[in-house]
mmCIF file of C-alpha atoms and ligand atoms in Angstrom:
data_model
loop_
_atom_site.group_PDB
_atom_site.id
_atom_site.type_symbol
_atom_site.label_atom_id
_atom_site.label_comp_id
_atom_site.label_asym_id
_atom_site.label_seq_id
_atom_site.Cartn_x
_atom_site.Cartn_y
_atom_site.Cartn_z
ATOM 1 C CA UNK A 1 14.180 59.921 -54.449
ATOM 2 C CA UNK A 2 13.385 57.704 -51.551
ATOM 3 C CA UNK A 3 15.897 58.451 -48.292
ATOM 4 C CA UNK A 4 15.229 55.445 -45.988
ATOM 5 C CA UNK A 5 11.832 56.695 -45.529
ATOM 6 C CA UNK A 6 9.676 54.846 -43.225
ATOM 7 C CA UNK A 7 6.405 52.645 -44.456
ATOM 8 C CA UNK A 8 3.393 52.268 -42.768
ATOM 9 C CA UNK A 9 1.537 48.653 -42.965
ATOM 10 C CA UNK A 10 -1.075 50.696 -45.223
ATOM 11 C CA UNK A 11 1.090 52.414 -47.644
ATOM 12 C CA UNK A 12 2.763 48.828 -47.796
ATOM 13 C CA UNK A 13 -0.613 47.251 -48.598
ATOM 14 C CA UNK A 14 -1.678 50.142 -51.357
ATOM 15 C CA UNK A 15 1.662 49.241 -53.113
ATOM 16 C CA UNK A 16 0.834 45.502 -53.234
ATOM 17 C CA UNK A 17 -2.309 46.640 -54.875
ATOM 18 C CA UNK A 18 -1.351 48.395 -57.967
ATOM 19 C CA UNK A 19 -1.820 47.931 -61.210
ATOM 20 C CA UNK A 20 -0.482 48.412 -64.438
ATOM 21 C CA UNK A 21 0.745 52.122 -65.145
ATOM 22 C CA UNK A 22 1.209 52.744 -60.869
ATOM 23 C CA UNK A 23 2.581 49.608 -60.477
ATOM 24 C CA UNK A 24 5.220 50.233 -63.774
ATOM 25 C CA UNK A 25 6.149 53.345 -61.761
ATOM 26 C CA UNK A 26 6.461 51.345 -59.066
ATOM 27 C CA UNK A 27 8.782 48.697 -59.931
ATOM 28 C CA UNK A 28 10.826 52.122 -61.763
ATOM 29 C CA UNK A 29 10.708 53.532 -58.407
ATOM 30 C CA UNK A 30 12.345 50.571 -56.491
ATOM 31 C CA UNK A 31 14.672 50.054 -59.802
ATOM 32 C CA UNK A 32 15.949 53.831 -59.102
ATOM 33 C CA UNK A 33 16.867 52.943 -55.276
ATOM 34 C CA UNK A 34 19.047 49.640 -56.343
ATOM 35 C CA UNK A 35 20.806 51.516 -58.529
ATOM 36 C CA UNK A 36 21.336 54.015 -56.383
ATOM 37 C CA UNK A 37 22.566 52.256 -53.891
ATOM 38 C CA UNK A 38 24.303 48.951 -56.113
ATOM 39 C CA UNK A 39 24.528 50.473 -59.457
ATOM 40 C CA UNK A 40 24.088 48.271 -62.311
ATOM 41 C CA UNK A 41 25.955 45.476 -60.120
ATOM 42 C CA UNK A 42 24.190 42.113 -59.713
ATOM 43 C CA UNK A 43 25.918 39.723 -57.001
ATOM 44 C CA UNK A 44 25.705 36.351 -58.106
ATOM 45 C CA UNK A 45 25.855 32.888 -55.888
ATOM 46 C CA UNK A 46 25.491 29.208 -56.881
ATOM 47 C CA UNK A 47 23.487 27.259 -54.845
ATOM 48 C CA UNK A 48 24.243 23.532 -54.079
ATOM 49 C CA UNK A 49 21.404 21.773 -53.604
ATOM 50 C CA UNK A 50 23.178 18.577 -51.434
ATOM 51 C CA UNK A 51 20.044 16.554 -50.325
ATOM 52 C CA UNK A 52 16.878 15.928 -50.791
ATOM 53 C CA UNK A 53 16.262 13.989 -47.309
ATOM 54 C CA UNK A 54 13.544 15.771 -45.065
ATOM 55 C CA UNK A 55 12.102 14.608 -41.841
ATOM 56 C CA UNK A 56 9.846 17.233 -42.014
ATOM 57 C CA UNK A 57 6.068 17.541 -44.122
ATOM 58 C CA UNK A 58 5.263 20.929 -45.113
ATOM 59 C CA UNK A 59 2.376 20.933 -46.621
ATOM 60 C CA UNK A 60 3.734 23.182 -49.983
ATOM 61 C CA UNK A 61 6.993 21.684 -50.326
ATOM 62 C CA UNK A 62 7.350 18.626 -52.938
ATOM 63 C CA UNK A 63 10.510 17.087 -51.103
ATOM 64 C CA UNK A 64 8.203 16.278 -47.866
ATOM 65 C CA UNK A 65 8.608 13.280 -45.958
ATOM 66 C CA UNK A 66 4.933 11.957 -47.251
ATOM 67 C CA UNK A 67 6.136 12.087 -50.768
ATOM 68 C CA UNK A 68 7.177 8.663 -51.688
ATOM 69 C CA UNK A 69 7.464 9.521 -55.002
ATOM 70 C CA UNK A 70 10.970 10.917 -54.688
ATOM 71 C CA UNK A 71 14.262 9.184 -55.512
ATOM 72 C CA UNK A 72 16.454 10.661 -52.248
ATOM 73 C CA UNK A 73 20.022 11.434 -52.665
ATOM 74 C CA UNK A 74 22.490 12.895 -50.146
ATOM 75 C CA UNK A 75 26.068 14.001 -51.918
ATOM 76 C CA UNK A 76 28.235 12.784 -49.340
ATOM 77 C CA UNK A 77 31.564 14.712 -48.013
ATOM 78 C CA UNK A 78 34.170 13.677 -50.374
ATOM 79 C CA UNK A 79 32.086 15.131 -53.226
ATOM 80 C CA UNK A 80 30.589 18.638 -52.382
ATOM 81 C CA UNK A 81 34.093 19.375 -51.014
ATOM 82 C CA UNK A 82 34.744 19.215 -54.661
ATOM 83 C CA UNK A 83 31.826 20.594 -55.948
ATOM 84 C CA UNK A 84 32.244 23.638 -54.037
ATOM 85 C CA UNK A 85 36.167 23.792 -54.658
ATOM 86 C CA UNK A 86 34.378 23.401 -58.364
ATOM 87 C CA UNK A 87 32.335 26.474 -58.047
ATOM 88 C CA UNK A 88 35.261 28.519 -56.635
ATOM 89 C CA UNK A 89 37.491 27.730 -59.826
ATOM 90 C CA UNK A 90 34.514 29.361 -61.976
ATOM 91 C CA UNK A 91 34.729 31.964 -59.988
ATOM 92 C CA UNK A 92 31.752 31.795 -57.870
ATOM 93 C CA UNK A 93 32.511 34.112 -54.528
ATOM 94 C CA UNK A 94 29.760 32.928 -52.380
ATOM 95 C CA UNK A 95 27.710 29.608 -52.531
ATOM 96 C CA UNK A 96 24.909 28.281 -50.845
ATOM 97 C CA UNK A 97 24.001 24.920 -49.334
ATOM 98 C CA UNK A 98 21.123 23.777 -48.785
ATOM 99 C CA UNK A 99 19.110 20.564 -48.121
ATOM 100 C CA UNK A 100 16.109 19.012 -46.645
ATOM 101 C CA UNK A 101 15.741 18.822 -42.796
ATOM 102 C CA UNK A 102 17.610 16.110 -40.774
ATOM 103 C CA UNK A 103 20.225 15.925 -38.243
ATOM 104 C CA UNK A 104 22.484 12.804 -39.765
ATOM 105 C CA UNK A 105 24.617 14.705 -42.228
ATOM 106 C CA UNK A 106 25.336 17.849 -39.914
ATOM 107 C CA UNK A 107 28.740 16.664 -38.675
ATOM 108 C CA UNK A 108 29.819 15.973 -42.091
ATOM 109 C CA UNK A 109 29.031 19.593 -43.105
ATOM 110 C CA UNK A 110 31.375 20.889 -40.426
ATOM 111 C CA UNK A 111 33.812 19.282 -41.888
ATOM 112 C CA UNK A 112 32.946 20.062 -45.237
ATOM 113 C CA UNK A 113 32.954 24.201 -44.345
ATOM 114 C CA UNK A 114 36.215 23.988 -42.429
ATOM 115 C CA UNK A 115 37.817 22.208 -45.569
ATOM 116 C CA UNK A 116 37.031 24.701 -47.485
ATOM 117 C CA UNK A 117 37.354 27.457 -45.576
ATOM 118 C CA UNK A 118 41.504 26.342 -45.334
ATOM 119 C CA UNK A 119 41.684 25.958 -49.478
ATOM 120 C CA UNK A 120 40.248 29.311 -50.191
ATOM 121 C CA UNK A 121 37.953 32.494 -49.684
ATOM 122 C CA UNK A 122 34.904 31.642 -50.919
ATOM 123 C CA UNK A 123 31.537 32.874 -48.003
ATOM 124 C CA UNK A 124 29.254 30.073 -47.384
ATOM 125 C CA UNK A 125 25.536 30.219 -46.673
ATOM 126 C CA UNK A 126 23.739 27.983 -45.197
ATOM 127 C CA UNK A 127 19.962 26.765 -45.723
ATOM 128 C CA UNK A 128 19.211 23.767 -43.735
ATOM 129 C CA UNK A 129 16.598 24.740 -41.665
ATOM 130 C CA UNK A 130 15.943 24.426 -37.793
ATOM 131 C CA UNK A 131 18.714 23.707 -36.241
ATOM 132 C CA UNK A 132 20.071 23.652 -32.508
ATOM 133 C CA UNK A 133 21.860 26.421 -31.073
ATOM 134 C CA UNK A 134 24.506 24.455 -30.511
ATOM 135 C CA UNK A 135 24.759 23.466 -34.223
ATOM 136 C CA UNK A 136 24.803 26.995 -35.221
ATOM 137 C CA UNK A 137 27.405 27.761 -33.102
ATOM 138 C CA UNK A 138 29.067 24.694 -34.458
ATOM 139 C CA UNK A 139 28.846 25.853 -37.813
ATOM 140 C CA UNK A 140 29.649 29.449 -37.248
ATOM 141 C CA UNK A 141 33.076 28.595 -35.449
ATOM 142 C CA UNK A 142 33.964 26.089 -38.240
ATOM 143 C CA UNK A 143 33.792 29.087 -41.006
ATOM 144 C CA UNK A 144 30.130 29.997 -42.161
ATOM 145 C CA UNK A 145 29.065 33.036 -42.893
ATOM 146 C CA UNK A 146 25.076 33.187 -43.573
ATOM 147 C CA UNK A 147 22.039 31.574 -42.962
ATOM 148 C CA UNK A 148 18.820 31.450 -44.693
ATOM 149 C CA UNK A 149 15.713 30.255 -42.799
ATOM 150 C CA UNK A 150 12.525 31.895 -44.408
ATOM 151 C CA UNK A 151 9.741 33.184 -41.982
ATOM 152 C CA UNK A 152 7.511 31.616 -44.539
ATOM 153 C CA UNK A 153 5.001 33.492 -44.067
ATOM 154 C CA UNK A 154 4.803 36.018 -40.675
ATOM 155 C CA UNK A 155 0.434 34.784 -40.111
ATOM 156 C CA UNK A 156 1.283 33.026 -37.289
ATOM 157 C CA UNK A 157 -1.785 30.889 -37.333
ATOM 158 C CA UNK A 158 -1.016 30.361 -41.584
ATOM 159 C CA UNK A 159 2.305 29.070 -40.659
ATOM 160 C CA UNK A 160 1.035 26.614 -38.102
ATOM 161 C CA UNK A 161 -1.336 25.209 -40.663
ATOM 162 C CA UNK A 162 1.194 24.577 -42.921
ATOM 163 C CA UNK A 163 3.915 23.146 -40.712
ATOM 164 C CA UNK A 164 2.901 20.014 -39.298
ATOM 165 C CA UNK A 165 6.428 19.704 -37.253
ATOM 166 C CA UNK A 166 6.869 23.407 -37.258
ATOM 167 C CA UNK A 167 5.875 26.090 -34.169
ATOM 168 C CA UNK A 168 5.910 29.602 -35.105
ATOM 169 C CA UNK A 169 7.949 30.952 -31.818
ATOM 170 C CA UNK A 170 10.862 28.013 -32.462
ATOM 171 C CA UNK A 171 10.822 29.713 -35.962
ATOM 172 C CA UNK A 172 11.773 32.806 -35.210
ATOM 173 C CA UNK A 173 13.806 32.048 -31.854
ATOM 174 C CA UNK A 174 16.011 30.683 -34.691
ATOM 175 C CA UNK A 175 16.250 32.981 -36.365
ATOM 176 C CA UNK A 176 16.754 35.322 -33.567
ATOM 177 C CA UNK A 177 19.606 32.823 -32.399
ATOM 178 C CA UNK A 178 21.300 33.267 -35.846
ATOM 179 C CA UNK A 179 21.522 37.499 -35.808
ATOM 180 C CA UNK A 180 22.927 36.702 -32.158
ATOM 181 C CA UNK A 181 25.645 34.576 -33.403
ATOM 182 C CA UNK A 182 26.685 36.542 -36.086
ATOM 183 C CA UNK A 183 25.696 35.367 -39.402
ATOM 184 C CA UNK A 184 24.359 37.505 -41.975
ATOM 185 C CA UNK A 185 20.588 36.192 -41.685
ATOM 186 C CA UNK A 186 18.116 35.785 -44.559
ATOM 187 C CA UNK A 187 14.496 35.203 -44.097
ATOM 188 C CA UNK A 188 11.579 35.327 -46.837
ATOM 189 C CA UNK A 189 8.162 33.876 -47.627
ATOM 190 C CA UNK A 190 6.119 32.859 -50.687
ATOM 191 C CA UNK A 191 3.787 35.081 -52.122
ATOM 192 C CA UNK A 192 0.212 33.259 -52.491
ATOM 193 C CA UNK A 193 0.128 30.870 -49.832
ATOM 194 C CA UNK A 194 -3.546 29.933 -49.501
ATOM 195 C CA UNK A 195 -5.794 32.268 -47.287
ATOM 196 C CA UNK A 196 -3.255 34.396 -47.287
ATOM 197 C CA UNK A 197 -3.815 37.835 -47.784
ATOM 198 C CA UNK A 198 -2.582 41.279 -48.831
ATOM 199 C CA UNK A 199 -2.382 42.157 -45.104
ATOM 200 C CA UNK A 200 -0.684 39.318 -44.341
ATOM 201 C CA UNK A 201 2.013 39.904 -46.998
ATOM 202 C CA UNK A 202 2.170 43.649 -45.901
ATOM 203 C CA UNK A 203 2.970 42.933 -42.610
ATOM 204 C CA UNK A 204 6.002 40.186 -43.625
ATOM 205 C CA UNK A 205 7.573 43.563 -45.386
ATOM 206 C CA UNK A 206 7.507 45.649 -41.576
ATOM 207 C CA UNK A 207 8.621 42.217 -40.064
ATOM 208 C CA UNK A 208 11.964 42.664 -42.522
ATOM 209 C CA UNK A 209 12.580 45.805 -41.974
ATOM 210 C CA UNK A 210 11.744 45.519 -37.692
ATOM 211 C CA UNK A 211 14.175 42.851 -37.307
ATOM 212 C CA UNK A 212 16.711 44.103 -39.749
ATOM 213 C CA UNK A 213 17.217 40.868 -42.347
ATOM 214 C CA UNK A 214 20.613 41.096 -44.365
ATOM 215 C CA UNK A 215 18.864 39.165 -46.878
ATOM 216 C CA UNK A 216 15.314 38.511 -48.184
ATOM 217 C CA UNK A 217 14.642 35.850 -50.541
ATOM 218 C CA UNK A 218 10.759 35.569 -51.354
ATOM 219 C CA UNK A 219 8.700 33.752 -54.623
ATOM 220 C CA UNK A 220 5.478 32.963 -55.614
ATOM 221 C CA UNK A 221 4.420 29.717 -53.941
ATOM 222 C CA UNK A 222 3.711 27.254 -56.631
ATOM 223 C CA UNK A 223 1.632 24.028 -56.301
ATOM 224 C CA UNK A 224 3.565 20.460 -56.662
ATOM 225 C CA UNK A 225 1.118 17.674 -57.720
ATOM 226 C CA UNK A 226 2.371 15.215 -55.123
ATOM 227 C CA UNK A 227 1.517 17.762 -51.891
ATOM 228 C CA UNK A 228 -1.946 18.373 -50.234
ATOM 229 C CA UNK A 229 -1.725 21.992 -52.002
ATOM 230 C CA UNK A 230 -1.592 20.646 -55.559
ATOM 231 C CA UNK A 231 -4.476 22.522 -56.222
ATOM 232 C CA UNK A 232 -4.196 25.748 -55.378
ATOM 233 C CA UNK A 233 -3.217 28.257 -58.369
ATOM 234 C CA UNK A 234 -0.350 30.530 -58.284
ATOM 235 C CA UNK A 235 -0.367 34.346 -57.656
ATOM 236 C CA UNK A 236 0.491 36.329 -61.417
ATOM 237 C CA UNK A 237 4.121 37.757 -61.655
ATOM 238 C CA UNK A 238 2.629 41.043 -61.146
ATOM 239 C CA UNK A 239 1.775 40.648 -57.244
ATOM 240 C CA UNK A 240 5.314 39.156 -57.204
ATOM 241 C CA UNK A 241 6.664 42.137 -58.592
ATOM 242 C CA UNK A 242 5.007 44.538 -56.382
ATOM 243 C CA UNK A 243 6.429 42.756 -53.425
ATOM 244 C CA UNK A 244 9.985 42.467 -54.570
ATOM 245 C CA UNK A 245 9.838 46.277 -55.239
ATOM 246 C CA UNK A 246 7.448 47.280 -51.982
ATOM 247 C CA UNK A 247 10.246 45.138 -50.325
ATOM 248 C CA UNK A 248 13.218 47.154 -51.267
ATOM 249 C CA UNK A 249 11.992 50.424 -50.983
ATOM 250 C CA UNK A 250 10.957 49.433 -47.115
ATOM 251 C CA UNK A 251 14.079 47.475 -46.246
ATOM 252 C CA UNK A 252 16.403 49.671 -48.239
ATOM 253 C CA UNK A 253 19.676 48.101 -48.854
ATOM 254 C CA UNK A 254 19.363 44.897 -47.945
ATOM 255 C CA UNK A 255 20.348 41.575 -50.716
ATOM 256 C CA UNK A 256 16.938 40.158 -52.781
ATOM 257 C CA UNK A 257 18.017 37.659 -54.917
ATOM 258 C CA UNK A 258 16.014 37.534 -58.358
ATOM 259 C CA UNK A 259 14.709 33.675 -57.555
ATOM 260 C CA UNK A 260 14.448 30.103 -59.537
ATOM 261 C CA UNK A 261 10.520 30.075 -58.471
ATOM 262 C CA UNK A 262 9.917 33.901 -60.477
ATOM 263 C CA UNK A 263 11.720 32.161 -63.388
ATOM 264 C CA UNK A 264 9.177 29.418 -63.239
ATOM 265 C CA UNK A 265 6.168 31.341 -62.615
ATOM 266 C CA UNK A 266 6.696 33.784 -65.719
ATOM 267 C CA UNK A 267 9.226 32.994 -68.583
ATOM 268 C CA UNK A 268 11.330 36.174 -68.187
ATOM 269 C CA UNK A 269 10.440 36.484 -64.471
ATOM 270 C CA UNK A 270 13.835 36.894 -63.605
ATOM 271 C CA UNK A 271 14.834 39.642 -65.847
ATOM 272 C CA UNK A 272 11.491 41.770 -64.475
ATOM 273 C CA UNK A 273 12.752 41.227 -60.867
ATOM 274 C CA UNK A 274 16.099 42.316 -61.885
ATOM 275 C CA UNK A 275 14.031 45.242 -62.900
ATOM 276 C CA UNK A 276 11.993 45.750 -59.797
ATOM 277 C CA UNK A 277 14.125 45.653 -57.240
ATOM 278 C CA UNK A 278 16.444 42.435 -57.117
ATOM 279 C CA UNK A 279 20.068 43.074 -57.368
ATOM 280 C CA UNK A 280 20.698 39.016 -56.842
ATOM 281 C CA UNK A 281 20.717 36.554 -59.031
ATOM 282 C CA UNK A 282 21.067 32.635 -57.719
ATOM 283 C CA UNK A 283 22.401 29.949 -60.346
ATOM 284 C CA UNK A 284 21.619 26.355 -59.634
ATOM 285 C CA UNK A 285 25.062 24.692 -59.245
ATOM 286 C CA UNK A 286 23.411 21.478 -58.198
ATOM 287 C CA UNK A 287 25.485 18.182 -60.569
ATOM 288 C CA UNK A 288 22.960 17.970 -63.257
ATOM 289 C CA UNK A 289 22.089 14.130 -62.418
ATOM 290 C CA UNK A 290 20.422 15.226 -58.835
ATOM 291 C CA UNK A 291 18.345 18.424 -60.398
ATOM 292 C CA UNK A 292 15.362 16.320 -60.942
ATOM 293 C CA UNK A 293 14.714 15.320 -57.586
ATOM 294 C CA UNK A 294 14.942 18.129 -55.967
ATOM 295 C CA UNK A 295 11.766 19.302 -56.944
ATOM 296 C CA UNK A 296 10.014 21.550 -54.424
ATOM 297 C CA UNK A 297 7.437 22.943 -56.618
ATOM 298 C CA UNK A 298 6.254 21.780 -60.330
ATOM 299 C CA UNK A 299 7.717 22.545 -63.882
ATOM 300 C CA UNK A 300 11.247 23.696 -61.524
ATOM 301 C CA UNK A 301 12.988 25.258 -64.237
ATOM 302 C CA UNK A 302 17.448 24.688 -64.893
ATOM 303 C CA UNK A 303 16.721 20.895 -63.964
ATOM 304 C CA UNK A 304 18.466 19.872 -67.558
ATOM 305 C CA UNK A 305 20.720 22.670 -67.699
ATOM 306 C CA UNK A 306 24.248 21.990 -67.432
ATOM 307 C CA UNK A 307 25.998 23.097 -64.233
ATOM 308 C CA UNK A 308 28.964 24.231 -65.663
ATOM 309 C CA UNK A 309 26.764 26.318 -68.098
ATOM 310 C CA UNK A 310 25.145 28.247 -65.840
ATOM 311 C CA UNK A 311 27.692 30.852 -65.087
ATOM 312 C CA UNK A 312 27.606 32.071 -68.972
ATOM 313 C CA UNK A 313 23.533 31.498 -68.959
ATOM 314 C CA UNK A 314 23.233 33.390 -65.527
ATOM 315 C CA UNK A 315 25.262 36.569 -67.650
ATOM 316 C CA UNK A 316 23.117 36.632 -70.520
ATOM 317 C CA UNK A 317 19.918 36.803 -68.109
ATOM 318 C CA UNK A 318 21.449 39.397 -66.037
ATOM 319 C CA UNK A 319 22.234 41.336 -69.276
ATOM 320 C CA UNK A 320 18.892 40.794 -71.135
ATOM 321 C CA UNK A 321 18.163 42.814 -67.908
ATOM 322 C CA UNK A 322 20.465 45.532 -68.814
ATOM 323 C CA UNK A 323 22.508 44.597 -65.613
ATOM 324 C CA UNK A 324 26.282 43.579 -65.445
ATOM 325 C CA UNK A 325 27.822 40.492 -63.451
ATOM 326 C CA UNK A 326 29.484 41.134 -60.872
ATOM 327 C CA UNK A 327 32.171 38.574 -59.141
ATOM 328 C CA UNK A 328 32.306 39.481 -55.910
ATOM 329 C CA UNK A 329 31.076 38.315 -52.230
ATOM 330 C CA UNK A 330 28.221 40.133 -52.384
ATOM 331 C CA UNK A 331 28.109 41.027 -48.312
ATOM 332 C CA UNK A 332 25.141 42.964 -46.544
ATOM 333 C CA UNK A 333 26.162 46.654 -47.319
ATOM 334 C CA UNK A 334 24.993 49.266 -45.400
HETATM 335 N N1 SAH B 1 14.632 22.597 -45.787
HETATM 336 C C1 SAH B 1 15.084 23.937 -45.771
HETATM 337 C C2 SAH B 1 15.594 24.425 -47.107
HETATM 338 C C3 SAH B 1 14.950 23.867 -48.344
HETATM 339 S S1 SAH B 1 13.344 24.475 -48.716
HETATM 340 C C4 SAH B 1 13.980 24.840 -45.263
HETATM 341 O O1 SAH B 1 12.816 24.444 -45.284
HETATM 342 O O2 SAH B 1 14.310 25.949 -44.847
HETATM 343 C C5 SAH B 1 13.717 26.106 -49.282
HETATM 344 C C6 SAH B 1 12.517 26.977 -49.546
HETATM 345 O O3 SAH B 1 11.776 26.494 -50.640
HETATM 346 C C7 SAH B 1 11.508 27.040 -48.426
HETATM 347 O O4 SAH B 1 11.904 27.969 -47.463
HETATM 348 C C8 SAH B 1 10.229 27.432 -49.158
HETATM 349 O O5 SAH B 1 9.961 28.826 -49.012
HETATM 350 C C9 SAH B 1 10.524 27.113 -50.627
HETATM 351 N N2 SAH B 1 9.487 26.232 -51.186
HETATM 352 C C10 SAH B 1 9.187 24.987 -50.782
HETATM 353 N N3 SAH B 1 8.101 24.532 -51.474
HETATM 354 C C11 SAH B 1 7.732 25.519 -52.326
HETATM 355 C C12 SAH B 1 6.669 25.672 -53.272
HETATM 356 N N4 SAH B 1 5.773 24.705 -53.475
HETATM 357 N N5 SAH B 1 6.584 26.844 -53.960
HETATM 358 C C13 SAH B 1 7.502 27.820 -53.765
HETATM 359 N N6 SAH B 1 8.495 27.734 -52.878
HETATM 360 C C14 SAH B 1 8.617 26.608 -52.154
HETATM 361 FE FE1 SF4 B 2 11.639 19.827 -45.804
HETATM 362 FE FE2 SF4 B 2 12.297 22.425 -46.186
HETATM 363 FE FE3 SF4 B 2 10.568 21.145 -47.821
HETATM 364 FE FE4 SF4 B 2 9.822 21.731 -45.318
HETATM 365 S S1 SF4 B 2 10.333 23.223 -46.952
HETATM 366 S S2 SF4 B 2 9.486 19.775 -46.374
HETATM 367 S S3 SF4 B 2 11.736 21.436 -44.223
HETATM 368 S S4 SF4 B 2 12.719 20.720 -47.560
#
């Protein structure tokens, strides 16, 4: 059995590369550590996905600004109070909220996480992307527990192609800011990013494990037909897969949520990440009406499921896995 053993960038890049029977003993491999280390437990959180509003144009992302094929919505105050209060009486521990990028709404979440914060004991993450460090702060003293802000991808000159209001250094200064401050910080990037390559994707693993991420939430990138990237073809599940598991045998016991875009990529993608690695698993608890337009990527699977369903769905995936449920927070355990 692995003990925290250390990874070199090449023995990280000769696990992306395997295939079939090594990479099987791979993804066993990575499966033995999160049991070790979780059990069977999978920590489950709903995410709320409040707004589809962004200032901001990455080229991947099918919410950009230049996509004026999008109905936006923004659930104001009043109702994701309730949502969330919602999610807490189905017995949700931790939610997340997240949104496209703009500054008009952050007062209201404030508000929103103090609120809840006084009605019960439920940890909120946050996913709204850059923010000032003043606004984290903000947010931090108000109740908030975690932040995710993914790295994207750790290619420096990658990322600056595909972030047209994005630098690299302001990146990770935030997320720098965010350890400082407190929060339990999650970072990730998608897997398949043009000219990106196996290097590349080796080196995002050290850059976890260097800066000591609570959380890493990573998926294939997948083309949307109304961004610049709509034709570039996904990576297969398999390169996924070695990731996920490269990913937790590197960063050890860190969260890695099973994610929406696996699920989408391969039918059961979910279940083999549960398999490989993951010991997450991340409902949509979005209201059903908004699913549809918050499309980041095509063919976004759960975008006619019922929200209240997705509790009792989310325990028949994890068990198809051969996994159990478990209601809890879910914090960084080391
Ligand atoms: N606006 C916030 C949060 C919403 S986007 C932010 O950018 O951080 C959340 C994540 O969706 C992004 O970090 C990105 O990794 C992922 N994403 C966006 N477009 C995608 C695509 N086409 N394929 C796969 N993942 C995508
Ligand atoms: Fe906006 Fe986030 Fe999409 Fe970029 S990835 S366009 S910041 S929602």
């Amino acid at each position: 059995m692995t003990v925290n053993k250390v990874y070199s960038l090449s023995e990280i890049k000769e696990m992306l590369l395997l295939e079939e029977e090594e990479a099987f003993a791979l993804y066993e491999e990575a499966n033995s550590l999160t049991e070790k280390l979780f059990g069977k437990s999978i920590f489950v959180r709903g995410i709320i996905e409040f707004s589809n509003v962004c200032a901001k144009n990455c080229l991947y992302c099918g919410i950009r600004r230049g996509n004026k094929n999008v109905k936006r919505y923004h659930i104001g105050k009043e109702d994701l109070k309730k949502i969330i209060m919602d999610a807490h009486n189905d017995n949700f521990k931790t939610i997340v909220l997240q949104s496209g990028e703009v500054d008009v709404y952050d007062n209201d979440i404030t508000e929103v996480i103090e609120y809840v914060k006084s009605k019960c004991d439920i940890a909120i993450t946050l996913s709204m992307g850059e923010k000032s460090r003043e606004q984290y702060i903000e947010w931090k003293n108000a109740g908030a527990d975690r932040y995710l802000l993914r790295i994207e991808t750790t290619n420096r000159k990658l990322f600056e192609n595909l972030h047209p209001d994005d630098d690299f250094d302001n990146r990770l200064k935030s997320l720098m800011t965010l350890k400082e401050l407190g929060y339990e910080v999650g970072t990730g990037v998608m897997i398949g990013l043009p000219k990106q390559t196996e290097e590349d994707l080796a080196s995002d693993i050290l850059f976890f494990k260097e800066n000591d991420f609570d959380m890493l939430g990573v998926g294939p990138f997948i083309p949307h037909n109304e961004t610049p990237l709509r034709n570039i073809k996904s990576v297969n599940m398999s390169m996924v897969l070695n990731f996920l598991s490269a990913m937790r045998l590197v960063t050890y016991d860190t969260n890695i949520p099973a994610t929406t875009s696996m699920a989408t990529l391969d039918k059961e993608g979910r279940e083999k990440a549960l398999n490989a690695g993951a010991n997450v698993i991340m409902p949509n608890y979005t209201p059903q009406k908004y699913r549809e337009s918050y499309k980041l990527y095509d063919n976004k699977i759960c975008t006619k499921e019922d929200a209240e369903h997705t509790m009792e769905f989310t325990k028949k995936t994890v068990e198809r896995a051969g996994k159990v449920l478990v209601l809890e927070r879910g914090d960084r355990r080391r």
